[in-house]
XYZ file of C-alpha atoms in Angstrom:
392
model
C -22.201 19.277 -5.593
C -18.723 20.420 -4.631
C -15.877 17.906 -4.685
C -12.504 18.929 -3.288
C -9.043 17.625 -4.178
C -6.487 18.818 -1.611
C -2.738 19.217 -1.706
C -1.440 16.341 0.422
C 0.422 17.622 3.474
C 2.077 14.554 4.967
C 5.853 14.623 4.665
C 7.082 12.933 1.492
C 3.637 12.409 -0.030
C 3.713 13.355 -3.719
C 0.525 11.728 -4.953
C -2.786 13.457 -5.602
C -6.322 12.067 -5.346
C -7.474 13.469 -8.665
C -5.896 14.063 -12.057
C -7.101 16.211 -14.957
C -8.503 13.050 -16.561
C -10.556 12.135 -13.513
C -11.582 15.775 -13.060
C -13.325 15.462 -16.428
C -14.966 12.228 -15.298
C -16.153 13.787 -12.041
C -17.428 16.914 -13.761
C -19.453 14.658 -16.018
C -21.075 13.160 -12.922
C -22.347 16.605 -11.917
C -19.619 17.772 -9.546
C -17.987 21.156 -9.378
C -14.392 20.002 -8.939
C -12.266 22.265 -6.725
C -8.513 21.643 -6.743
C -6.248 23.215 -4.165
C -3.478 25.180 -5.867
C -0.382 23.045 -6.454
C -2.119 19.784 -5.523
C -0.923 17.898 -8.596
C 2.455 19.508 -9.265
C 4.558 16.729 -7.698
C 2.647 14.187 -9.798
C 3.239 16.109 -13.030
C -0.119 17.914 -13.205
C 0.141 21.730 -13.135
C -2.863 23.822 -12.188
C -3.521 24.856 -15.793
C -4.156 21.221 -16.792
C -6.918 20.965 -14.200
C -8.449 24.214 -15.416
C -8.435 22.948 -18.992
C -10.233 19.823 -17.736
C -13.023 21.915 -16.247
C -11.888 22.073 -12.617
C -11.524 25.272 -10.593
C -8.253 26.077 -8.824
C -8.645 27.574 -5.337
C -5.940 28.846 -2.933
C -7.431 26.779 -0.108
C -10.325 24.367 0.146
C -13.213 25.517 2.318
C -13.846 22.155 3.950
C -17.135 23.245 5.498
C -18.646 23.786 2.036
C -17.530 20.507 0.451
C -19.967 17.711 -0.281
C -17.137 15.271 -0.978
C -13.423 15.311 -0.144
C -11.117 12.960 -2.069
C -7.737 12.357 -0.452
C -4.693 10.063 -0.509
C -3.335 9.874 3.030
C -5.572 9.385 6.076
C -7.092 12.645 7.275
C -6.024 14.349 10.475
C -8.669 14.528 13.251
C -8.717 18.330 12.954
C -9.513 18.098 9.257
C -12.349 15.671 9.907
C -13.908 18.067 12.426
C -14.038 20.864 9.827
C -16.233 18.868 7.443
C -19.970 19.463 7.528
C -22.380 16.779 8.738
C -23.366 14.541 5.841
C -20.194 15.261 3.872
C -18.477 12.285 2.239
C -14.791 11.413 2.174
C -13.066 8.899 -0.095
C -9.453 7.835 0.378
C -7.059 5.721 2.378
C -8.008 5.760 6.061
C -5.748 3.220 7.845
C -8.607 2.682 10.314
C -6.764 0.351 12.681
C -3.976 2.875 13.268
C -5.893 6.160 12.891
C -8.557 5.651 15.540
C -8.625 9.320 16.575
C -9.548 10.299 13.022
C -12.195 7.573 12.785
C -13.762 8.859 15.994
C -13.638 12.457 14.702
C -15.303 11.448 11.418
C -18.087 9.656 13.263
C -18.584 12.502 15.737
C -18.788 15.022 12.860
C -21.483 12.985 11.122
C -19.260 12.398 8.094
C -19.808 9.422 5.786
C -16.310 8.127 5.089
C -15.229 5.468 2.611
C -11.880 3.750 3.186
C -10.271 2.360 0.057
C -8.586 -0.347 2.147
C -12.058 -1.759 2.818
C -13.199 -2.096 -0.808
C -14.309 -5.737 -1.184
C -12.053 -7.945 -3.283
C -14.667 -8.942 -5.833
C -14.583 -8.704 -9.611
C -16.985 -5.775 -9.793
C -14.802 -3.706 -7.467
C -11.462 -4.286 -9.185
C -11.501 -0.834 -10.760
C -11.742 0.666 -7.255
C -9.050 -1.499 -5.635
C -6.456 1.093 -4.652
C -4.513 -1.364 -2.498
C -3.759 -3.390 -5.615
C -3.007 -0.423 -7.865
C -0.543 1.051 -5.388
C 1.011 -2.351 -4.636
C 1.667 -2.718 -8.365
C 3.763 0.453 -8.297
C 5.511 -0.534 -5.067
C 6.472 -3.988 -6.337
C 8.086 -2.489 -9.419
C 9.897 0.172 -7.424
C 11.411 -2.211 -4.867
C 13.222 -4.189 -7.585
C 14.721 -1.008 -9.013
C 15.882 0.012 -5.544
C 17.572 -3.371 -5.147
C 19.157 -3.270 -8.596
C 20.872 0.079 -8.075
C 22.311 -1.071 -4.740
C 23.485 -4.541 -5.757
C 27.171 -4.368 -6.766
C 26.665 -6.716 -9.716
C 24.457 -7.327 -12.752
C 20.989 -8.851 -12.601
C 21.201 -10.668 -15.987
C 23.542 -13.337 -17.342
C 26.348 -11.975 -19.529
C 28.650 -14.112 -21.655
C 31.644 -12.076 -22.792
C 35.144 -12.615 -24.166
C 36.413 -11.786 -20.713
C 34.303 -14.486 -19.072
C 30.769 -15.294 -18.011
C 28.857 -13.242 -15.456
C 26.195 -15.430 -13.812
C 22.714 -13.995 -13.207
C 21.764 -12.671 -9.797
C 19.505 -14.802 -7.613
C 16.456 -12.912 -6.393
C 14.172 -14.291 -3.682
C 10.725 -12.725 -3.222
C 8.736 -13.513 -0.082
C 5.047 -12.826 -0.527
C 3.305 -13.274 -3.872
C 0.446 -10.832 -3.674
C 0.139 -7.988 -6.182
C 3.384 -6.331 -5.062
C 5.280 -9.600 -4.909
C 4.131 -10.719 -8.344
C 5.099 -7.380 -9.827
C 8.517 -7.710 -8.155
C 8.918 -11.207 -9.611
C 7.995 -10.037 -13.098
C 10.275 -6.996 -12.943
C 13.266 -8.954 -11.633
C 12.704 -11.572 -14.320
C 12.585 -8.922 -17.035
C 15.907 -7.604 -15.745
C 17.364 -11.063 -16.299
C 17.665 -12.418 -12.766
C 16.900 -15.965 -11.643
C 13.841 -15.499 -9.492
C 12.546 -17.646 -6.650
C 9.486 -16.961 -4.514
C 7.475 -18.236 -1.603
C 4.012 -17.478 -0.260
C 1.969 -19.172 2.443
C -0.966 -19.370 -0.002
C -0.399 -22.449 -2.204
C -2.551 -20.992 -4.985
C 0.254 -18.501 -5.615
C 2.496 -21.196 -7.107
C 0.847 -21.052 -10.536
C 1.010 -17.250 -10.614
C 4.715 -17.288 -9.758
C 5.403 -19.873 -12.466
C 3.455 -17.849 -15.039
C 5.916 -14.998 -14.534
C 8.950 -17.225 -14.939
C 9.748 -17.614 -11.254
C 10.418 -20.796 -9.310
C 8.040 -21.397 -6.415
C 9.654 -22.646 -3.195
C 7.368 -25.097 -1.448
C 7.692 -25.361 2.309
C 6.178 -27.988 4.582
C 3.806 -25.571 6.317
C 0.115 -25.112 7.014
C -1.744 -23.095 4.405
C -2.803 -19.606 5.460
C -5.328 -18.026 3.136
C -8.093 -15.841 4.491
C -11.290 -14.611 2.879
C -10.853 -12.468 -0.211
C -7.522 -14.013 -1.146
C -5.548 -12.274 1.590
C -2.964 -14.052 3.714
C -3.685 -14.655 7.372
C -1.210 -14.664 10.225
C 0.592 -17.948 10.891
C 0.633 -19.383 14.383
C 3.751 -18.725 16.453
C 5.087 -22.259 15.997
C 4.389 -22.222 12.260
C 6.124 -18.856 11.951
C 9.243 -20.238 13.613
C 9.176 -23.284 11.345
C 8.733 -21.039 8.303
C 11.875 -19.049 9.168
C 13.868 -22.243 9.676
C 12.834 -23.571 6.272
C 13.482 -20.252 4.531
C 16.967 -19.743 6.022
C 18.966 -21.695 3.383
C 17.059 -19.995 0.543
C 17.752 -16.565 2.040
C 21.455 -17.430 2.361
C 21.609 -18.332 -1.352
C 20.014 -15.080 -2.532
C 21.858 -12.041 -3.833
C 18.682 -9.986 -3.441
C 15.876 -10.622 -0.959
C 12.586 -8.743 -1.397
C 9.872 -9.097 1.240
C 6.295 -7.984 0.555
C 4.184 -9.965 3.035
C 1.401 -8.130 4.828
C -1.767 -9.015 6.714
C -4.386 -6.233 6.361
C -4.950 -4.316 9.586
C -2.089 -5.988 11.463
C 1.623 -5.690 11.990
C 3.623 -7.218 9.154
C 4.703 -10.814 9.917
C 8.351 -11.423 10.798
C 9.775 -13.631 8.041
C 13.520 -13.047 8.310
C 15.589 -12.748 11.463
C 18.826 -10.812 11.849
C 20.736 -14.108 11.937
C 19.287 -15.001 8.542
C 20.390 -11.654 7.089
C 23.874 -12.129 8.529
C 24.049 -15.483 6.762
C 23.834 -13.844 3.328
C 26.878 -13.116 1.158
C 28.681 -9.754 1.463
C 27.169 -7.193 -0.915
C 23.715 -8.774 -0.846
C 20.694 -6.494 -0.672
C 17.475 -6.893 1.302
C 14.484 -4.674 0.425
C 11.598 -4.760 2.893
C 8.407 -3.417 1.352
C 6.555 -3.866 4.647
C 8.912 -1.633 6.654
C 6.228 0.973 7.431
C 3.969 -1.626 9.057
C 6.671 -3.126 11.277
C 8.718 -4.937 8.653
C 9.155 -8.539 7.521
C 12.848 -8.357 8.376
C 14.225 -7.967 11.892
C 16.045 -4.680 12.373
C 14.566 -2.852 9.392
C 13.909 0.899 9.748
C 11.375 2.529 7.441
C 12.995 5.109 5.215
C 16.562 4.070 6.026
C 19.347 1.857 4.685
C 21.115 -0.201 7.344
C 24.419 -2.032 6.886
C 24.345 -5.425 8.621
C 27.677 -7.205 9.142
C 27.821 -10.755 7.792
C 28.311 -13.585 10.266
C 31.931 -14.157 9.210
C 32.778 -10.461 9.393
C 33.893 -10.334 5.756
C 31.464 -7.627 4.650
C 27.957 -6.228 4.946
C 24.430 -6.830 3.728
C 22.409 -3.732 2.884
C 18.979 -3.709 4.541
C 16.611 -1.254 2.849
C 13.426 -0.161 4.610
C 11.261 1.227 1.821
C 8.968 4.044 2.838
C 6.029 4.995 0.661
C 7.446 3.584 -2.594
C 4.258 4.344 -4.527
C 4.616 8.032 -3.701
C 8.135 7.993 -5.152
C 6.556 7.251 -8.544
C 3.840 9.853 -8.133
C 2.863 10.279 -11.784
C 1.697 6.731 -12.459
C 0.614 5.922 -8.905
C -1.601 9.047 -8.937
C -2.975 8.120 -12.354
C -4.095 4.734 -11.010
C -5.186 5.940 -7.574
C -7.239 8.841 -8.927
C -9.078 6.445 -11.226
C -9.817 4.142 -8.267
C -11.271 7.132 -6.393
C -13.344 8.365 -9.327
C -14.788 4.919 -9.966
C -15.903 4.594 -6.345
C -17.348 8.108 -6.350
C -19.343 7.217 -9.484
C -20.959 4.421 -7.495
C -22.145 6.945 -4.884
C -24.000 9.155 -7.381
C -27.570 8.521 -8.452
C -29.601 10.840 -10.677
C -27.053 13.627 -10.303
C -26.986 13.554 -6.502
C -24.811 11.973 -3.847
C -26.876 9.060 -2.563
C -24.823 6.074 -1.348
C -26.781 2.845 -1.677
C -25.844 0.742 1.335
C -27.632 -2.182 -0.217
C -24.709 -2.349 -2.638
C -22.039 -4.680 -1.243
C -19.206 -2.490 -2.526
C -20.621 0.682 -0.979
C -21.460 -1.045 2.287
C -18.131 -2.859 2.459
C -16.044 0.266 1.872
C -17.963 2.453 4.329
C -16.063 3.263 7.510
C -18.386 5.780 9.216
C -21.911 7.032 8.528
C -24.708 8.711 10.478
C -22.521 9.276 13.521
C -21.569 5.596 13.816
C -18.584 3.449 12.875
C -19.967 0.946 10.371
C -16.796 -1.147 10.035
C -17.162 -3.562 12.938
C -13.468 -4.429 13.523
C -12.681 -0.707 13.813
C -15.685 -0.152 16.069
C -14.385 -2.944 18.297
C -10.946 -1.325 18.443
C -12.489 2.010 19.366
C -14.496 0.352 22.115
C -11.350 -1.248 23.507
C -9.477 2.071 23.376
C -12.295 3.835 25.240
C -12.370 1.106 27.871
C -8.615 1.280 28.458
C -8.733 5.072 28.754
C -11.658 4.844 31.163
C -9.663 2.412 33.319
C -6.841 4.889 33.642
C -4.622 3.088 31.145
C -2.857 4.712 28.249
C -5.167 5.325 25.307
C -4.573 6.766 21.846
C -1.882 9.287 20.990
């Protein structure tokens, strides 16, 4: 069985889907591990380390010969078409936004597993790449805020006077938000947080943060994810959050609803109500942003309402990739653990009676197995057939 680990080609992507450690694990499962030359360099893994782990370095992967392709970023449609029927792919797929690739995978007869679809159950925790990468992102966003804030995070009592601690507000207390809370607390800030899932209050408190309770409907979906608030509830949420945002020196937003645009939590007026020099870091910038006016990959200076200064609005783009060494270490292990579940008696034989295998499967046997994505594809085909604009 040939398993390929490619060099990621999307701009700015530094991670790799396999490390020398996981190459050993995969070789032990019976795979011949082929690594494209230079695939791990940006993550701190030179080709020689893969060779010492038993992998083979190749100038280019021959996709048509691979039995399994492990990847980080969603594949391009052209890449999917080069895979042989029955081949397996494992990696992030972004199915709701990469419909052309999903269609190409199905048409090519490829069995694809999307790490975003791994069920959130105890047995699948070691394969939960969303959580492992959110851990890295939550840590990174606090560091990005700290280097931009023109003051200390911790309390300092000196002969020249007392420097009060910074106030950090985190919106969203999932994996990324909790990591942000813990990191900001370790840096000495006073940390406050809010999440529309009331169960998050205990987790916030366990990290030393203060949970802000708002008079809102609860919004917890299956699997512990947040669900979208109604329009009226969203407006009420922003009204209740406004005074807390105004009091913060640093605002970090991490709220996301899987498969949908990020919810709008903070309006431009709310940002303008913050003190000059304050910093806003939006971790959801790539999926539309929690903060009005955010641009992924850019810093934007927003004038305060009184015109006395600016608030820095930071649209983080791919923060996990910026810390490629550890994010790749975690991601590659997620991939290898899922691949191990697909192997039986030394052969690739996915057991669709297994809830993890079935839940993570995006396409198989020429069909789209993930029903929400299949529904989106059906809608896209219908709109195109009616002469309306389809996919790009």
